[in-house]
PDB file of C-alpha atoms in Angstrom:
ATOM      1  CA  MET E   4     -23.320 -64.468  23.083  1.00 45.00           C
ATOM      2  CA  LEU E   5     -22.103 -61.520  25.143  1.00 47.00           C
ATOM      3  CA  ASP E   6     -19.325 -63.305  27.076  1.00 48.00           C
ATOM      4  CA  ALA E   7     -16.141 -64.611  25.549  1.00 47.00           C
ATOM      5  CA  THR E   8     -13.426 -66.603  27.362  1.00 46.00           C
ATOM      6  CA  THR E   9      -9.992 -65.036  27.205  1.00 46.00           C
ATOM      7  CA  ARG E  10      -6.732 -66.944  27.059  1.00 48.00           C
ATOM      8  CA  SER E  11      -5.994 -66.166  30.696  1.00 49.00           C
ATOM      9  CA  GLY E  12      -9.272 -67.592  31.798  1.00 49.00           C
ATOM     10  CA  GLY E  13     -11.061 -64.285  32.300  1.00 50.00           C
ATOM     11  CA  THR E  14     -14.094 -63.052  30.526  1.00 50.00           C
ATOM     12  CA  ALA E  15     -14.555 -60.002  28.315  1.00 48.00           C
ATOM     13  CA  THR E  16     -17.757 -58.299  27.403  1.00 51.00           C
ATOM     14  CA  ALA E  17     -18.262 -57.430  23.743  1.00 52.00           C
ATOM     15  CA  ALA E  18     -19.159 -53.811  22.986  1.00 51.00           C
ATOM     16  CA  PRO E  19     -22.753 -53.340  21.911  1.00 55.00           C
ATOM     17  CA  PRO E  20     -23.265 -52.377  18.277  1.00 55.00           C
ATOM     18  CA  VAL E  21     -23.569 -48.652  17.473  1.00 47.00           C
ATOM     19  CA  PRO E  22     -27.036 -47.756  16.259  1.00 50.00           C
ATOM     20  CA  ALA E  23     -27.319 -46.634  12.668  1.00 46.00           C
ATOM     21  CA  THR E  24     -28.857 -43.314  13.707  1.00 43.00           C
ATOM     22  CA  GLU E  25     -25.706 -42.357  15.644  1.00 46.00           C
ATOM     23  CA  LEU E  26     -23.520 -43.123  12.613  1.00 43.00           C
ATOM     24  CA  VAL E  27     -25.698 -40.870  10.447  1.00 43.00           C
ATOM     25  CA  LEU E  28     -25.559 -38.065  13.018  1.00 42.00           C
ATOM     26  CA  THR E  29     -21.772 -38.379  13.315  1.00 48.00           C
ATOM     27  CA  GLU E  30     -21.280 -38.117   9.552  1.00 45.00           C
ATOM     28  CA  PHE E  31     -23.731 -35.210   9.375  1.00 40.00           C
ATOM     29  CA  THR E  32     -21.913 -33.231  12.093  1.00 46.00           C
ATOM     30  CA  THR E  33     -18.383 -33.825  10.800  1.00 47.00           C
ATOM     31  CA  ALA E  34     -19.094 -33.088   7.125  1.00 45.00           C
ATOM     32  CA  PRO E  35     -19.896 -29.388   7.614  1.00 50.00           C
ATOM     33  CA  ARG E  36     -16.734 -28.957   9.635  1.00 60.00           C
ATOM     34  CA  GLY E  37     -14.668 -30.273   6.751  1.00 68.00           C
ATOM     35  CA  LEU E  38     -16.535 -28.058   4.296  1.00 61.00           C
ATOM     36  CA  ALA E  39     -16.102 -25.036   6.537  1.00 61.00           C
ATOM     37  CA  ALA E  40     -12.374 -25.692   6.819  1.00 63.00           C
ATOM     38  CA  ARG E  41     -12.026 -25.948   3.054  1.00 62.00           C
ATOM     39  CA  CYS E  42     -13.994 -22.738   2.555  1.00 59.00           C
ATOM     40  CA  THR E  43     -11.864 -20.964   5.159  1.00 62.00           C
ATOM     41  CA  ARG E  44      -8.646 -22.110   3.480  1.00 59.00           C
ATOM     42  CA  ALA E  45      -9.975 -20.961   0.106  1.00 55.00           C
ATOM     43  CA  LEU E  46     -10.971 -17.537   1.450  1.00 52.00           C
ATOM     44  CA  LEU E  47      -7.617 -17.054   3.184  1.00 55.00           C
ATOM     45  CA  SER E  48      -5.537 -18.299   0.273  1.00 59.00           C
ATOM     46  CA  PRO E  49      -2.990 -15.857  -1.229  1.00 62.00           C
ATOM     47  CA  TRP E  50      -4.934 -15.386  -4.462  1.00 63.00           C
ATOM     48  CA  SER E  51      -8.203 -14.753  -2.625  1.00 70.00           C
ATOM     49  CA  ARG E  52      -6.528 -12.073  -0.547  1.00 68.00           C
ATOM     50  CA  LEU E  53      -4.984 -10.547  -3.662  1.00 68.00           C
ATOM     51  CA  SER E  54      -8.427 -10.469  -5.287  1.00 75.00           C
ATOM     52  CA  LEU E  55      -9.761  -8.700  -2.201  1.00 75.00           C
ATOM     53  CA  LEU E  56      -6.959  -6.130  -2.444  1.00 71.00           C
ATOM     54  CA  VAL E  57      -7.724  -5.463  -6.117  1.00 75.00           C
ATOM     55  CA  SER E  58     -11.432  -5.117  -5.312  1.00 77.00           C
ATOM     56  CA  LEU E  59     -10.714  -2.642  -2.521  1.00 75.00           C
ATOM     57  CA  LEU E  60      -8.469  -0.531  -4.736  1.00 75.00           C
ATOM     58  CA  VAL E  61     -10.967  -0.507  -7.600  1.00 79.00           C
ATOM     59  CA  SER E  62     -13.750   0.492  -5.194  1.00 79.00           C
ATOM     60  CA  ALA E  63     -11.585   3.252  -3.729  1.00 74.00           C
ATOM     61  CA  GLY E  64     -10.758   4.583  -7.179  1.00 73.00           C
ATOM     62  CA  ALA E  65     -14.414   4.576  -8.189  1.00 78.00           C
ATOM     63  CA  THR E  66     -15.345   6.413  -4.988  1.00 74.00           C
ATOM     64  CA  VAL E  67     -12.769   9.098  -5.713  1.00 72.00           C
ATOM     65  CA  LEU E  68     -14.135   9.563  -9.229  1.00 72.00           C
ATOM     66  CA  LEU E  69     -17.626  10.026  -7.806  1.00 74.00           C
ATOM     67  CA  PHE E  70     -16.720  12.495  -5.051  1.00 72.00           C
ATOM     68  CA  GLU E  71     -14.131  14.449  -7.105  1.00 68.00           C
ATOM     69  CA  PRO E  72     -11.750  15.686  -4.371  1.00 65.00           C
ATOM     70  CA  GLN E  73     -10.220  18.183  -6.813  1.00 62.00           C
ATOM     71  CA  LYS E  74     -13.257  20.372  -6.117  1.00 66.00           C
ATOM     72  CA  LEU E  75     -11.472  21.449  -2.941  1.00 61.00           C
ATOM     73  CA  LEU E  76      -9.342  23.763  -5.052  1.00 55.00           C
ATOM     74  CA  ALA E  77     -12.440  25.499  -6.467  1.00 58.00           C
ATOM     75  CA  ASP E  78     -15.019  25.246  -3.658  1.00 62.00           C
ATOM     76  CA  GLY E  79     -12.751  25.434  -0.627  1.00 60.00           C
ATOM     77  CA  TRP E  80     -12.901  23.608   2.692  1.00 63.00           C
ATOM     78  CA  PRO E  81     -16.238  23.264   4.551  1.00 65.00           C
ATOM     79  CA  PRO E  82     -16.673  26.398   6.699  1.00 63.00           C
ATOM     80  CA  GLN E  83     -17.622  24.424   9.811  1.00 62.00           C
ATOM     81  CA  LEU E  84     -14.113  22.967   9.944  1.00 65.00           C
ATOM     82  CA  ASN E  85     -11.216  25.301  10.667  1.00 70.00           C
ATOM     83  CA  GLY E  86      -7.885  25.442  12.423  1.00 73.00           C
ATOM     84  CA  ALA E  87      -6.042  22.417  13.730  1.00 78.00           C
ATOM     85  CA  ALA E  88      -9.124  20.177  13.632  1.00 83.00           C
ATOM     86  CA  ALA E  89      -9.553  20.880   9.937  1.00 84.00           C
ATOM     87  CA  SER E  90      -5.907  20.014   9.248  1.00 87.00           C
ATOM     88  CA  VAL E  91      -6.290  16.684  11.075  1.00 89.00           C
ATOM     89  CA  VAL E  92      -9.386  15.820   9.039  1.00 88.00           C
ATOM     90  CA  PHE E  93      -7.581  16.859   5.882  1.00 89.00           C
ATOM     91  CA  ALA E  94      -4.578  14.674   6.766  1.00 92.00           C
ATOM     92  CA  VAL E  95      -6.812  11.622   7.204  1.00 92.00           C
ATOM     93  CA  ALA E  96      -8.622  12.358   3.935  1.00 89.00           C
ATOM     94  CA  TYR E  97      -5.235  12.941   2.271  1.00 92.00           C
ATOM     95  CA  GLY E  98      -4.009   9.507   3.329  1.00 92.00           C
ATOM     96  CA  LEU E  99      -7.137   7.729   2.133  1.00 89.00           C
ATOM     97  CA  CYS E 100      -7.024   9.569  -1.186  1.00 88.00           C
ATOM     98  CA  THR E 101      -3.429   8.528  -1.850  1.00 90.00           C
ATOM     99  CA  VAL E 102      -4.429   4.888  -1.319  1.00 89.00           C
ATOM    100  CA  ALA E 103      -7.094   5.464  -3.978  1.00 85.00           C
ATOM    101  CA  PHE E 104      -4.447   6.732  -6.465  1.00 85.00           C
ATOM    102  CA  VAL E 105      -5.232  10.459  -6.168  1.00 87.00           C
ATOM    103  CA  PRO E 106      -2.063  12.331  -7.269  1.00 88.00           C
ATOM    104  CA  ARG E 107      -0.202  13.832  -4.337  1.00 91.00           C
ATOM    105  CA  PRO E 108       0.721  17.074  -6.144  1.00 90.00           C
ATOM    106  CA  LEU E 109      -2.969  17.923  -6.377  1.00 89.00           C
ATOM    107  CA  LEU E 110      -3.462  17.242  -2.667  1.00 91.00           C
ATOM    108  CA  ASN E 111      -0.359  19.240  -1.751  1.00 93.00           C
ATOM    109  CA  LEU E 112      -1.552  22.239  -3.761  1.00 91.00           C
ATOM    110  CA  ALA E 113      -4.925  21.982  -2.035  1.00 88.00           C
ATOM    111  CA  ALA E 114      -3.252  21.857   1.394  1.00 90.00           C
ATOM    112  CA  GLY E 115      -1.304  25.028   0.682  1.00 91.00           C
ATOM    113  CA  ALA E 116      -4.320  26.845  -0.721  1.00 88.00           C
ATOM    114  CA  LEU E 117      -6.548  25.869   2.217  1.00 86.00           C
ATOM    115  CA  PHE E 118      -4.219  26.062   5.234  1.00 89.00           C
ATOM    116  CA  GLY E 119      -1.175  28.070   4.197  1.00 89.00           C
ATOM    117  CA  SER E 120       2.444  26.980   4.083  1.00 90.00           C
ATOM    118  CA  GLN E 121       3.146  25.789   7.635  1.00 91.00           C
ATOM    119  CA  LEU E 122      -0.116  24.099   8.590  1.00 92.00           C
ATOM    120  CA  GLY E 123      -0.559  22.789   5.056  1.00 92.00           C
ATOM    121  CA  LEU E 124       2.906  21.214   5.084  1.00 94.00           C
ATOM    122  CA  GLY E 125       2.239  19.461   8.392  1.00 94.00           C
ATOM    123  CA  ALA E 126      -1.104  18.110   7.187  1.00 94.00           C
ATOM    124  CA  SER E 127       0.386  16.949   3.889  1.00 95.00           C
ATOM    125  CA  LEU E 128       3.316  15.129   5.482  1.00 96.00           C
ATOM    126  CA  ALA E 129       1.037  13.461   8.028  1.00 96.00           C
ATOM    127  CA  GLY E 130      -1.312  12.368   5.258  1.00 95.00           C
ATOM    128  CA  THR E 131       1.630  11.134   3.178  1.00 96.00           C
ATOM    129  CA  VAL E 132       2.940   8.879   5.940  1.00 96.00           C
ATOM    130  CA  LEU E 133      -0.579   7.713   6.805  1.00 96.00           C
ATOM    131  CA  GLY E 134      -1.445   6.842   3.207  1.00 94.00           C
ATOM    132  CA  ALA E 135       1.893   5.091   2.676  1.00 95.00           C
ATOM    133  CA  GLY E 136       1.386   3.046   5.840  1.00 94.00           C
ATOM    134  CA  ILE E 137      -2.123   1.988   4.814  1.00 93.00           C
ATOM    135  CA  ALA E 138      -0.988   0.989   1.319  1.00 91.00           C
ATOM    136  CA  PHE E 139       2.061  -0.857   2.702  1.00 92.00           C
ATOM    137  CA  GLY E 140      -0.096  -2.759   5.192  1.00 89.00           C
ATOM    138  CA  LEU E 141      -2.696  -3.712   2.593  1.00 87.00           C
ATOM    139  CA  GLY E 142      -0.045  -4.901   0.178  1.00 83.00           C
ATOM    140  CA  ARG E 143       1.856  -6.808   2.854  1.00 84.00           C
ATOM    141  CA  ILE E 144      -1.210  -8.589   4.275  1.00 84.00           C
ATOM    142  CA  LEU E 145      -3.250  -9.161   1.133  1.00 78.00           C
ATOM    143  CA  GLY E 146      -0.790  -9.242  -1.742  1.00 67.00           C
ATOM    144  CA  GLN E 147       2.691 -10.338  -0.689  1.00 62.00           C
ATOM    145  CA  ASP E 148       2.095 -14.101  -0.489  1.00 64.00           C
ATOM    146  CA  ALA E 149       0.548 -14.218  -3.954  1.00 61.00           C
ATOM    147  CA  LEU E 150       2.972 -11.875  -5.722  1.00 62.00           C
ATOM    148  CA  ARG E 151       6.345 -12.950  -4.319  1.00 59.00           C
ATOM    149  CA  PRO E 152       6.382 -16.281  -6.217  1.00 59.00           C
ATOM    150  CA  LEU E 153       5.969 -14.282  -9.446  1.00 56.00           C
ATOM    151  CA  LEU E 154       9.259 -12.382  -8.958  1.00 57.00           C
ATOM    152  CA  ARG E 155      11.163 -14.430 -11.526  1.00 59.00           C
ATOM    153  CA  GLY E 156      12.217 -11.802 -14.030  1.00 54.00           C
ATOM    154  CA  ARG E 157      15.711 -10.344 -13.813  1.00 58.00           C
ATOM    155  CA  TRP E 158      14.469  -6.789 -13.303  1.00 55.00           C
ATOM    156  CA  LEU E 159      11.899  -7.856 -10.723  1.00 58.00           C
ATOM    157  CA  GLN E 160      14.450  -9.861  -8.750  1.00 62.00           C
ATOM    158  CA  ALA E 161      16.921  -6.974  -8.864  1.00 63.00           C
ATOM    159  CA  ALA E 162      14.284  -4.519  -7.617  1.00 65.00           C
ATOM    160  CA  ASP E 163      13.196  -6.919  -4.875  1.00 65.00           C
ATOM    161  CA  GLY E 164      16.773  -7.465  -3.741  1.00 68.00           C
ATOM    162  CA  GLN E 165      17.473  -3.732  -3.677  1.00 71.00           C
ATOM    163  CA  LEU E 166      14.361  -2.967  -1.638  1.00 74.00           C
ATOM    164  CA  SER E 167      14.903  -5.888   0.730  1.00 75.00           C
ATOM    165  CA  ARG E 168      18.608  -5.265   1.452  1.00 79.00           C
ATOM    166  CA  HIS E 169      18.728  -1.468   1.208  1.00 80.00           C
ATOM    167  CA  GLY E 170      15.185  -0.499   2.099  1.00 78.00           C
ATOM    168  CA  PHE E 171      15.770   2.907   3.670  1.00 88.00           C
ATOM    169  CA  ARG E 172      18.197   4.121   1.000  1.00 87.00           C
ATOM    170  CA  SER E 173      16.059   2.827  -1.866  1.00 87.00           C
ATOM    171  CA  MET E 174      12.874   4.361  -0.516  1.00 89.00           C
ATOM    172  CA  MET E 175      14.592   7.691   0.124  1.00 90.00           C
ATOM    173  CA  ALA E 176      15.658   7.782  -3.514  1.00 86.00           C
ATOM    174  CA  ALA E 177      12.154   6.871  -4.681  1.00 86.00           C
ATOM    175  CA  ARG E 178      10.625   9.680  -2.593  1.00 89.00           C
ATOM    176  CA  LEU E 179      13.172  12.337  -3.494  1.00 85.00           C
ATOM    177  CA  PHE E 180      12.992  11.870  -7.258  1.00 80.00           C
ATOM    178  CA  PRO E 181       9.560  12.466  -8.813  1.00 72.00           C
ATOM    179  CA  GLY E 182       9.815   9.759 -11.479  1.00 74.00           C
ATOM    180  CA  VAL E 183       8.398   6.953  -9.288  1.00 81.00           C
ATOM    181  CA  PRO E 184       4.620   7.141  -8.624  1.00 86.00           C
ATOM    182  CA  PHE E 185       3.761   7.261  -4.935  1.00 90.00           C
ATOM    183  CA  TRP E 186       1.369   4.296  -5.036  1.00 87.00           C
ATOM    184  CA  ALA E 187       3.770   2.163  -7.089  1.00 84.00           C
ATOM    185  CA  ALA E 188       6.581   2.644  -4.568  1.00 88.00           C
ATOM    186  CA  ASN E 189       4.213   1.729  -1.716  1.00 90.00           C
ATOM    187  CA  TYR E 190       3.009  -1.550  -3.183  1.00 85.00           C
ATOM    188  CA  CYS E 191       6.422  -2.569  -4.537  1.00 83.00           C
ATOM    189  CA  ALA E 192       7.888  -2.064  -1.073  1.00 86.00           C
ATOM    190  CA  SER E 193       5.085  -4.092   0.512  1.00 83.00           C
ATOM    191  CA  VAL E 194       5.856  -7.100  -1.704  1.00 82.00           C
ATOM    192  CA  SER E 195       9.551  -6.958  -0.761  1.00 81.00           C
ATOM    193  CA  ARG E 196      10.991  -7.826   2.645  1.00 82.00           C
ATOM    194  CA  MET E 197      11.468  -4.198   3.667  1.00 85.00           C
ATOM    195  CA  GLY E 198      10.630  -3.421   7.286  1.00 88.00           C
ATOM    196  CA  TRP E 199       7.909  -1.065   8.454  1.00 91.00           C
ATOM    197  CA  PHE E 200      10.185   1.412  10.245  1.00 93.00           C
ATOM    198  CA  PRO E 201      12.662   2.037   7.366  1.00 91.00           C
ATOM    199  CA  PHE E 202       9.756   2.383   4.951  1.00 93.00           C
ATOM    200  CA  LEU E 203       7.829   4.948   7.006  1.00 95.00           C
ATOM    201  CA  LEU E 204      10.931   6.889   8.064  1.00 95.00           C
ATOM    202  CA  ALA E 205      12.237   7.149   4.503  1.00 93.00           C
ATOM    203  CA  THR E 206       8.774   8.153   3.300  1.00 94.00           C
ATOM    204  CA  GLY E 207       8.476  10.943   5.856  1.00 94.00           C
ATOM    205  CA  LEU E 208      11.968  12.343   5.319  1.00 94.00           C
ATOM    206  CA  GLY E 209      12.174  11.862   1.570  1.00 92.00           C
ATOM    207  CA  SER E 210       8.793  13.487   0.920  1.00 93.00           C
ATOM    208  CA  ILE E 211       9.638  16.785   2.645  1.00 93.00           C
ATOM    209  CA  PRO E 212      11.292  18.709  -0.245  1.00 91.00           C
ATOM    210  CA  ASN E 213       8.773  17.878  -2.956  1.00 91.00           C
ATOM    211  CA  THR E 214       5.798  18.239  -0.615  1.00 94.00           C
ATOM    212  CA  ALA E 215       6.998  21.609   0.700  1.00 93.00           C
ATOM    213  CA  ALA E 216       7.469  22.935  -2.831  1.00 93.00           C
ATOM    214  CA  TYR E 217       3.921  22.066  -3.858  1.00 93.00           C
ATOM    215  CA  VAL E 218       2.395  23.331  -0.609  1.00 94.00           C
ATOM    216  CA  VAL E 219       4.190  26.692  -0.909  1.00 93.00           C
ATOM    217  CA  ALA E 220       3.147  26.927  -4.554  1.00 92.00           C
ATOM    218  CA  GLY E 221      -0.465  26.328  -3.537  1.00 89.00           C
ATOM    219  CA  ALA E 222      -0.273  28.880  -0.751  1.00 90.00           C
ATOM    220  CA  ARG E 223       1.245  31.532  -3.066  1.00 89.00           C
ATOM    221  CA  ALA E 224      -0.795  30.694  -6.166  1.00 83.00           C
ATOM    222  CA  SER E 225      -2.608  34.021  -5.928  1.00 81.00           C
ATOM    223  CA  ALA E 226       0.723  35.808  -6.440  1.00 83.00           C
ATOM    224  CA  PRO E 227       2.487  33.885  -9.234  1.00 81.00           C
ATOM    225  CA  THR E 228       5.224  36.517  -9.549  1.00 82.00           C
ATOM    226  CA  SER E 229       6.216  36.413  -5.875  1.00 85.00           C
ATOM    227  CA  PRO E 230       9.700  35.088  -4.995  1.00 86.00           C
ATOM    228  CA  ALA E 231       8.231  32.293  -2.833  1.00 84.00           C
ATOM    229  CA  PHE E 232       6.087  30.989  -5.683  1.00 84.00           C
ATOM    230  CA  LEU E 233       8.958  31.140  -8.191  1.00 85.00           C
ATOM    231  CA  ILE E 234      11.349  29.358  -5.822  1.00 87.00           C
ATOM    232  CA  ALA E 235       8.745  26.670  -5.166  1.00 86.00           C
ATOM    233  CA  MET E 236       8.240  26.111  -8.893  1.00 85.00           C
ATOM    234  CA  ALA E 237      12.007  25.835  -9.319  1.00 84.00           C
ATOM    235  CA  PHE E 238      12.158  23.152  -6.620  1.00 82.00           C
ATOM    236  CA  ILE E 239       9.411  21.289  -8.469  1.00 81.00           C
ATOM    237  CA  ALA E 240      11.024  21.532 -11.892  1.00 80.00           C
ATOM    238  CA  LEU E 241      14.682  20.912 -11.011  1.00 79.00           C
ATOM    239  CA  PRO E 242      14.292  17.409  -9.472  1.00 72.00           C
ATOM    240  CA  ALA E 243      12.132  16.364 -12.419  1.00 70.00           C
ATOM    241  CA  LEU E 244      14.793  17.609 -14.844  1.00 74.00           C
ATOM    242  CA  ALA E 245      17.567  15.913 -12.868  1.00 69.00           C
ATOM    243  CA  GLY E 246      15.655  12.638 -12.821  1.00 66.00           C
ATOM    244  CA  ALA E 247      15.104  12.787 -16.582  1.00 69.00           C
ATOM    245  CA  ILE E 248      18.820  13.444 -17.205  1.00 73.00           C
ATOM    246  CA  ILE E 249      19.896  10.572 -14.933  1.00 66.00           C
ATOM    247  CA  ALA E 250      17.447   8.187 -16.599  1.00 62.00           C
ATOM    248  CA  TRP E 251      18.677   9.220 -20.052  1.00 70.00           C
ATOM    249  CA  ARG E 252      22.337   8.729 -19.115  1.00 66.00           C
ATOM    250  CA  LYS E 253      21.648   5.340 -17.473  1.00 58.00           C
ATOM    251  CA  ARG E 254      19.497   4.001 -20.295  1.00 55.00           C
ATOM    252  CA  HIS E 255      22.306   1.812 -21.722  1.00 54.00           C
ATOM    253  CA  HIS E 256      23.073   0.400 -18.295  1.00 52.00           C
ATOM    254  CA  PHE E 257      19.449  -0.574 -17.712  1.00 47.00           C
ATOM    255  CA  ARG E 258      19.205  -2.026 -21.224  1.00 53.00           C
ATOM    256  CA  ASP E 259      22.267  -4.239 -20.658  1.00 53.00           C
ATOM    257  CA  ARG E 260      20.900  -5.507 -17.361  1.00 49.00           C
TER     258      ARG E 260
END
C-alpha cells in the first residue's frame, strides 16, 4: 500500500525503500573520509610535528658531517664566487649551518679569513639573524605545542617566564655572554611566548661584539702579533671570563632556587 490516510483527511505517499547497493556505496564513500581525517589529525598532532623537527635536525647534522664546512678554512671559497655575491651565498650557508648546530665561532673565523673584516662581519651578522629566524620558526611551528605542556619544573617555568615577559632583555643577555649555545637559545625562545621582533632584534644587536671579535681574528690570523688580532682575542676571552665569574658567584643563588 503506497497511500496512507492522514488525520486531516489528506493522503501521504510513503518514500520508496533505498536499494541496498546505495547503502553500500554510501558507507564505502564516507569511510575513507573518516580515515583520512584521522590520519590528518595524527600527522598534524603536536608530537608528530615534534618528531618531524627532530628528524630534520638530525638530517641537517648528518649532512654537515658529510660535507665538512670547516674545510673552508683550509681550501678557501670557490673561485667562481667573489665579491658581494659570494658574501650573500656565504650568509645563506651560514644561516643553514647554524640550524644544523655548526659552531658560530668557526663560521665567523671563516668569514673573516675569506672576506676580510667589514664584508665578513656583514655576512656573519646576516647569517646569524637568518639562522636564528629559521630555528625560531621551526621550533615555534613544530615543537612549541608538544613541549610547552612539559614545562613543569621550577627552573623550566622560571626560564619560560623570563623569556616570555622580558624577551628582548633576556635574549640580549644570552647573545652577549658566550655561555649559552646559539642553538639552545633559539629553540628555548621558540618554545616560550617571545615575539618574533624582539627575538630577531636582540639577536642582531647582541651578536655584534662577539661576532666582530671572531671575524677580525679570522681576518688577521696571518699576523697573530698584530694589535688588531690581539684586541680581537681579548674581546673573545674577556666576556667568557666575565661569564664564568658571574656563574661562580651566583651558584648559591641558582642552587637555592
